[in-house]
Amino acid sequence: MELSRDFYENRKLENLVENQTSYTLNNAALHIFETHEQAERVLLQFDKPVLASMLKGKKIMHLRDQQSFNFLPGESLILPPDELMCIDFPEAQSTNPTQCLAMAISEEKIDKVIESMNELMPKVDGDEWALIDYNFHFTNDVGIYQILQRLLFLFTENHPSKDMFVDNMLEELIIRILQTNSRKIYTEQSFNLSSNNRLAYVIEYIRSNLHNHLSVKGLSKKACMSESNFYRVFKNELGISPTDFINNERIKLAVSLLQNPNKTIKEIYQECGFESRSYFNRVFKRRKKVAPGDYQSRFNVKL
């Protein structure tokens, strides 16, 4: 993500560590932090729920009751109100500053979006959308990346209607983050949830049968739902279609199998359930930006 020209023209650089530039609107405040020298144990706290997203450089985050972790560009973190962050900046330099956005969103706005989601896109088996798992650390997908890039522009733009523009983008951002969190929960806890949740049961079935033919029609029968209703509910709750979810899981498996240089590409794509090498190549390259054979060659280097 890139900061706009307006940001650089109007911001004041007053501190070398966590220099803060802020923009406040009705339902959210955007803060851009820049650090130009190495630092340790810098404390930061907000009184509202916060989305933090790395723009440039590297942070090491220390959060309460959680192991420390690297926070890198392309990643985001959801924090509850009053969460105390303790941050290290191991690589920050004047010529290569660390940059991060922190967007504090009003709880009223989040509650309103969740209420609308429960009314318009209810979850399966009587579950309801609720507040996200706080301290949720994730990699931005294309949709979230594009929304954050747009919000960076809107907050820094001098436009009389930007409150309305930002408000609409916030709704989509909250929905996509909740769906991303739901996808993570289903993926990591599908076995435990599968006994009383139809989507979790289907996801566990998918992950256990990646080598077999899988179709929306067959999966909808497993869920005891019509094909159209299954597709709608799946996409509402996880933010992606069943086919995209299946392909994502197959690519995860392929990535691990490709690390074995003794396996052929044919063995791998068949073991992952792809019907042809050409389709496997296309899906893999679209997601990993490299061909399967080139990816495998990285692990075939004699030391």
GROMACS .gro file of C-alpha atoms in nm:
model
  303
    1MET     CA    1   0.000   0.000   0.000
    2GLU     CA    2   0.117   0.348  -0.083
    3LEU     CA    3   0.055   0.671   0.107
    4SER     CA    4  -0.082   0.955  -0.105
    5ARG     CA    5   0.103   1.267  -0.213
    6ASP     CA    6  -0.139   1.472   0.003
    7PHE     CA    7  -0.018   1.280   0.309
    8TYR     CA    8   0.348   1.360   0.251
    9GLU     CA    9   0.275   1.725   0.163
   10ASN     CA   10   0.069   1.790   0.476
   11ARG     CA   11   0.215   1.572   0.751
   12LYS     CA   12   0.467   1.716   1.002
   13LEU     CA   13   0.765   1.501   1.095
   14GLU     CA   14   0.817   1.586   1.462
   15ASN     CA   15   0.937   1.255   1.613
   16LEU     CA   16   1.176   0.988   1.487
   17VAL     CA   17   0.986   0.713   1.675
   18GLU     CA   18   0.616   0.664   1.599
   19ASN     CA   19   0.561   1.005   1.445
   20GLN     CA   20   0.181   1.028   1.431
   21THR     CA   21  -0.041   1.187   1.167
   22SER     CA   22  -0.414   1.162   1.241
   23TYR     CA   23  -0.740   1.213   1.053
   24THR     CA   24  -1.067   1.202   1.248
   25LEU     CA   25  -1.414   1.145   1.100
   26ASN     CA   26  -1.756   1.054   1.244
   27ASN     CA   27  -1.711   0.680   1.293
   28ALA     CA   28  -1.337   0.627   1.265
   29ALA     CA   29  -0.999   0.787   1.310
   30LEU     CA   30  -0.699   0.700   1.093
   31HIS     CA   31  -0.351   0.731   1.241
   32ILE     CA   32  -0.035   0.690   1.033
   33PHE     CA   33   0.275   0.606   1.237
   34GLU     CA   34   0.629   0.643   1.102
   35THR     CA   35   0.947   0.534   1.278
   36HIS     CA   36   1.286   0.646   1.144
   37GLU     CA   37   1.526   0.479   1.387
   38GLN     CA   38   1.554   0.149   1.571
   39ALA     CA   39   1.361   0.138   1.897
   40GLU     CA   40   1.237  -0.111   2.156
   41ARG     CA   41   0.944  -0.142   2.394
   42VAL     CA   42   0.742   0.146   2.251
   43LEU     CA   43   0.395   0.151   2.411
   44LEU     CA   44   0.074   0.232   2.224
   45GLN     CA   45  -0.293   0.212   2.327
   46PHE     CA   46  -0.636   0.316   2.191
   47ASP     CA   47  -0.972   0.345   2.366
   48LYS     CA   48  -1.164   0.198   2.068
   49PRO     CA   49  -1.134  -0.124   1.865
   50VAL     CA   50  -0.841  -0.088   1.627
   51LEU     CA   51  -0.737  -0.231   1.292
   52ALA     CA   52  -0.359  -0.204   1.260
   53SER     CA   53  -0.206  -0.274   0.920
   54MET     CA   54   0.161  -0.267   0.822
   55LEU     CA   55   0.256  -0.054   0.524
   56LYS     CA   56   0.635  -0.072   0.525
   57GLY     CA   57   0.915  -0.224   0.732
   58LYS     CA   58   0.894  -0.462   1.026
   59LYS     CA   59   0.763  -0.452   1.382
   60ILE     CA   60   0.785  -0.708   1.659
   61MET     CA   61   0.459  -0.706   1.854
   62HIS     CA   62   0.430  -0.800   2.222
   63LEU     CA   63   0.068  -0.835   2.332
   64ARG     CA   64  -0.086  -0.944   2.660
   65ASP     CA   65  -0.119  -1.323   2.703
   66GLN     CA   66   0.029  -1.387   2.359
   67GLN     CA   67   0.365  -1.487   2.217
   68SER     CA   68   0.560  -1.212   2.042
   69PHE     CA   69   0.536  -1.213   1.663
   70ASN     CA   70   0.668  -1.032   1.356
   71PHE     CA   71   0.429  -0.783   1.201
   72LEU     CA   72   0.502  -0.736   0.830
   73PRO     CA   73   0.366  -0.546   0.526
   74GLY     CA   74   0.046  -0.701   0.390
   75GLU     CA   75  -0.063  -0.812   0.739
   76SER     CA   76  -0.329  -0.671   0.971
   77LEU     CA   77  -0.419  -0.706   1.336
   78ILE     CA   78  -0.750  -0.647   1.517
   79LEU     CA   79  -0.716  -0.521   1.874
   80PRO     CA   80  -0.979  -0.458   2.144
   81PRO     CA   81  -1.023  -0.123   2.318
   82ASP     CA   82  -0.753  -0.040   2.575
   83GLU     CA   83  -0.518  -0.318   2.457
   84LEU     CA   84  -0.163  -0.214   2.545
   85MET     CA   85   0.077  -0.279   2.257
   86CYS     CA   86   0.448  -0.306   2.321
   87ILE     CA   87   0.644  -0.269   1.995
   88ASP     CA   88   1.002  -0.316   1.878
   89PHE     CA   89   1.139  -0.162   1.557
   90PRO     CA   90   1.448  -0.371   1.474
   91GLU     CA   91   1.506  -0.242   1.119
   92ALA     CA   92   1.379   0.118   1.110
   93GLN     CA   93   1.612   0.372   0.947
   94SER     CA   94   1.587   0.731   0.831
   95THR     CA   95   1.622   0.610   0.471
   96ASN     CA   96   1.378   0.321   0.522
   97PRO     CA   97   1.121   0.413   0.788
   98THR     CA   98   0.867   0.173   0.929
   99GLN     CA   99   0.511   0.277   0.842
  100CYS     CA  100   0.186   0.145   0.988
  101LEU     CA  101  -0.175   0.255   0.989
  102ALA     CA  102  -0.399   0.222   1.290
  103MET     CA  103  -0.771   0.278   1.234
  104ALA     CA  104  -0.984   0.318   1.546
  105ILE     CA  105  -1.347   0.233   1.465
  106SER     CA  106  -1.643   0.323   1.686
  107GLU     CA  107  -1.809   0.028   1.858
  108GLU     CA  108  -2.147   0.170   1.759
  109LYS     CA  109  -2.051   0.141   1.392
  110ILE     CA  110  -1.932  -0.218   1.437
  111ASP     CA  111  -2.251  -0.313   1.626
  112LYS     CA  112  -2.468  -0.159   1.353
  113VAL     CA  113  -2.292  -0.359   1.079
  114ILE     CA  114  -2.318  -0.683   1.280
  115GLU     CA  115  -2.691  -0.621   1.338
  116SER     CA  116  -2.738  -0.572   0.964
  117MET     CA  117  -2.540  -0.889   0.886
  118ASN     CA  118  -2.757  -1.096   1.120
  119GLU     CA  119  -3.068  -0.960   0.952
  120LEU     CA  120  -2.959  -0.979   0.587
  121MET     CA  121  -2.705  -1.264   0.581
  122PRO     CA  122  -2.781  -1.494   0.877
  123LYS     CA  123  -2.539  -1.772   0.961
  124VAL     CA  124  -2.626  -2.140   0.940
  125ASP     CA  125  -2.774  -2.345   1.228
  126GLY     CA  126  -2.894  -2.046   1.432
  127ASP     CA  127  -2.549  -1.900   1.500
  128GLU     CA  128  -2.513  -1.523   1.493
  129TRP     CA  129  -2.246  -1.286   1.379
  130ALA     CA  130  -2.073  -1.137   1.679
  131LEU     CA  131  -1.764  -0.936   1.762
  132ILE     CA  132  -1.449  -1.066   1.605
  133ASP     CA  133  -1.186  -1.263   1.795
  134TYR     CA  134  -0.964  -0.986   1.920
  135ASN     CA  135  -0.588  -1.006   1.861
  136PHE     CA  136  -0.678  -1.163   1.526
  137HIS     CA  137  -0.361  -1.147   1.311
  138PHE     CA  138  -0.410  -1.218   0.942
  139THR     CA  139  -0.276  -1.161   0.591
  140ASN     CA  140  -0.483  -0.916   0.387
  141ASP     CA  141  -0.664  -1.074   0.095
  142VAL     CA  142  -0.712  -0.878  -0.228
  143GLY     CA  143  -1.048  -0.735  -0.116
  144ILE     CA  144  -0.921  -0.608   0.220
  145TYR     CA  145  -0.601  -0.473   0.063
  146GLN     CA  146  -0.799  -0.269  -0.191
  147ILE     CA  147  -1.035  -0.131   0.076
  148LEU     CA  148  -0.743  -0.022   0.295
  149GLN     CA  149  -0.574   0.144  -0.002
  150ARG     CA  150  -0.898   0.327  -0.080
  151LEU     CA  151  -0.942   0.435   0.284
  152LEU     CA  152  -0.588   0.573   0.290
  153PHE     CA  153  -0.682   0.790  -0.006
  154LEU     CA  154  -1.022   0.896   0.133
  155PHE     CA  155  -0.896   0.996   0.478
  156THR     CA  156  -0.615   1.208   0.334
  157GLU     CA  157  -0.828   1.360   0.056
  158ASN     CA  158  -0.977   1.705   0.106
  159HIS     CA  159  -1.334   1.626  -0.005
  160PRO     CA  160  -1.658   1.761   0.152
  161SER     CA  161  -1.830   1.420   0.131
  162LYS     CA  162  -1.547   1.203   0.260
  163ASP     CA  163  -1.736   1.115   0.581
  164MET     CA  164  -2.000   0.940   0.369
  165PHE     CA  165  -1.740   0.776   0.145
  166VAL     CA  166  -1.545   0.641   0.444
  167ASP     CA  167  -1.861   0.523   0.619
  168ASN     CA  168  -1.955   0.304   0.320
  169MET     CA  169  -1.603   0.160   0.295
  170LEU     CA  170  -1.598   0.085   0.668
  171GLU     CA  171  -1.910  -0.131   0.633
  172GLU     CA  172  -1.750  -0.342   0.364
  173LEU     CA  173  -1.424  -0.363   0.560
  174ILE     CA  174  -1.598  -0.486   0.876
  175ILE     CA  175  -1.794  -0.749   0.681
  176ARG     CA  176  -1.484  -0.878   0.503
  177ILE     CA  177  -1.284  -0.896   0.827
  178LEU     CA  178  -1.564  -1.087   1.001
  179GLN     CA  179  -1.579  -1.330   0.707
  180THR     CA  180  -1.200  -1.371   0.716
  181ASN     CA  181  -1.216  -1.443   1.088
  182SER     CA  182  -1.502  -1.689   1.032
  183ARG     CA  183  -1.297  -1.866   0.764
  184LYS     CA  184  -1.005  -1.896   1.006
  185ILE     CA  185  -1.226  -2.039   1.283
  186TYR     CA  186  -1.390  -2.291   1.051
  187THR     CA  187  -1.056  -2.398   0.907
  188GLU     CA  188  -0.878  -2.436   1.240
  189GLN     CA  189  -1.168  -2.577   1.442
  190SER     CA  190  -1.370  -2.768   1.180
  191PHE     CA  191  -1.325  -3.104   1.355
  192ASN     CA  192  -1.446  -2.975   1.693
  193LEU     CA  193  -1.737  -2.782   1.541
  194SER     CA  194  -1.846  -3.044   1.287
  195SER     CA  195  -2.080  -3.236   1.519
  196ASN     CA  196  -2.332  -2.951   1.547
  197ASN     CA  197  -2.254  -2.714   1.258
  198ARG     CA  198  -2.329  -2.808   0.899
  199LEU     CA  199  -2.070  -2.578   0.741
  200ALA     CA  200  -1.800  -2.702   0.976
  201TYR     CA  201  -1.897  -3.059   0.888
  202VAL     CA  202  -1.866  -2.982   0.516
  203ILE     CA  203  -1.532  -2.804   0.563
  204GLU     CA  204  -1.396  -3.101   0.757
  205TYR     CA  205  -1.520  -3.329   0.478
  206ILE     CA  206  -1.349  -3.112   0.214
  207ARG     CA  207  -1.017  -3.116   0.397
  208SER     CA  208  -1.032  -3.493   0.438
  209ASN     CA  209  -1.123  -3.555   0.074
  210LEU     CA  210  -0.911  -3.314  -0.129
  211HIS     CA  211  -0.789  -3.603  -0.345
  212ASN     CA  212  -1.147  -3.687  -0.448
  213HIS     CA  213  -1.385  -3.511  -0.685
  214LEU     CA  214  -1.570  -3.237  -0.494
  215SER     CA  215  -1.867  -3.043  -0.628
  216VAL     CA  216  -2.105  -2.781  -0.491
  217LYS     CA  217  -2.392  -3.019  -0.564
  218GLY     CA  218  -2.236  -3.301  -0.363
  219LEU     CA  219  -2.134  -3.074  -0.076
  220SER     CA  220  -2.481  -2.919  -0.054
  221LYS     CA  221  -2.623  -3.270  -0.005
  222LYS     CA  222  -2.373  -3.327   0.276
  223ALA     CA  223  -2.502  -3.007   0.438
  224CYS     CA  224  -2.867  -3.109   0.383
  225MET     CA  225  -2.928  -2.783   0.198
  226SER     CA  226  -3.035  -2.686  -0.150
  227GLU     CA  227  -2.747  -2.612  -0.386
  228SER     CA  228  -2.833  -2.240  -0.414
  229ASN     CA  229  -2.884  -2.196  -0.040
  230PHE     CA  230  -2.560  -2.380   0.042
  231TYR     CA  231  -2.362  -2.164  -0.201
  232ARG     CA  232  -2.515  -1.843  -0.060
  233VAL     CA  233  -2.461  -1.935   0.306
  234PHE     CA  234  -2.106  -2.059   0.243
  235LYS     CA  235  -2.007  -1.738   0.064
  236ASN     CA  236  -2.181  -1.518   0.322
  237GLU     CA  237  -2.003  -1.680   0.615
  238LEU     CA  238  -1.656  -1.738   0.468
  239GLY     CA  239  -1.638  -1.457   0.216
  240ILE     CA  240  -1.538  -1.689  -0.072
  241SER     CA  241  -1.718  -1.947  -0.286
  242PRO     CA  242  -1.699  -2.321  -0.209
  243THR     CA  243  -1.489  -2.374  -0.524
  244ASP     CA  244  -1.238  -2.108  -0.422
  245PHE     CA  245  -1.217  -2.255  -0.073
  246ILE     CA  246  -1.151  -2.604  -0.217
  247ASN     CA  247  -0.880  -2.470  -0.447
  248ASN     CA  248  -0.720  -2.277  -0.160
  249GLU     CA  249  -0.702  -2.594   0.050
  250ARG     CA  250  -0.564  -2.793  -0.244
  251ILE     CA  251  -0.294  -2.534  -0.304
  252LYS     CA  252  -0.196  -2.545   0.065
  253LEU     CA  253  -0.153  -2.921   0.031
  254ALA     CA  254   0.037  -2.879  -0.297
  255VAL     CA  255   0.277  -2.632  -0.136
  256SER     CA  256   0.373  -2.889   0.129
  257LEU     CA  257   0.404  -3.173  -0.126
  258LEU     CA  258   0.618  -2.964  -0.363
  259GLN     CA  259   0.882  -2.937  -0.090
  260ASN     CA  260   0.959  -3.302  -0.162
  261PRO     CA  261   1.182  -3.295  -0.474
  262ASN     CA  262   1.127  -3.671  -0.528
  263LYS     CA  263   0.756  -3.628  -0.606
  264THR     CA  264   0.656  -3.562  -0.966
  265ILE     CA  265   0.421  -3.277  -1.055
  266LYS     CA  266   0.173  -3.535  -1.185
  267GLU     CA  267   0.173  -3.723  -0.854
  268ILE     CA  268   0.119  -3.397  -0.668
  269TYR     CA  269  -0.168  -3.256  -0.870
  270GLN     CA  270  -0.348  -3.592  -0.864
  271GLU     CA  271  -0.296  -3.626  -0.489
  272CYS     CA  272  -0.442  -3.277  -0.446
  273GLY     CA  273  -0.751  -3.359  -0.653
  274PHE     CA  274  -0.679  -3.150  -0.963
  275GLU     CA  275  -0.809  -3.312  -1.280
  276SER     CA  276  -0.535  -3.182  -1.512
  277ARG     CA  277  -0.187  -3.036  -1.493
  278SER     CA  278  -0.287  -2.727  -1.690
  279TYR     CA  279  -0.563  -2.638  -1.440
  280PHE     CA  280  -0.329  -2.710  -1.147
  281ASN     CA  281  -0.061  -2.487  -1.300
  282ARG     CA  282  -0.311  -2.207  -1.360
  283VAL     CA  283  -0.458  -2.213  -1.007
  284PHE     CA  284  -0.117  -2.250  -0.838
  285LYS     CA  285   0.041  -1.966  -1.033
  286ARG     CA  286  -0.256  -1.738  -0.973
  287ARG     CA  287  -0.223  -1.783  -0.597
  288LYS     CA  288   0.154  -1.818  -0.553
  289LYS     CA  289   0.279  -1.605  -0.846
  290VAL     CA  290   0.513  -1.885  -0.953
  291ALA     CA  291   0.472  -2.210  -1.150
  292PRO     CA  292   0.462  -2.536  -0.947
  293GLY     CA  293   0.779  -2.669  -1.113
  294ASP     CA  294   0.971  -2.350  -1.034
  295TYR     CA  295   0.845  -2.359  -0.676
  296GLN     CA  296   0.958  -2.722  -0.635
  297SER     CA  297   1.302  -2.646  -0.780
  298ARG     CA  298   1.372  -2.424  -0.478
  299PHE     CA  299   1.386  -2.739  -0.265
  300ASN     CA  300   1.603  -2.935  -0.506
  301VAL     CA  301   1.923  -2.737  -0.451
  302LYS     CA  302   2.219  -2.949  -0.340
  303LEU     CA  303   2.397  -2.793  -0.042
   0.00000   0.00000   0.00000
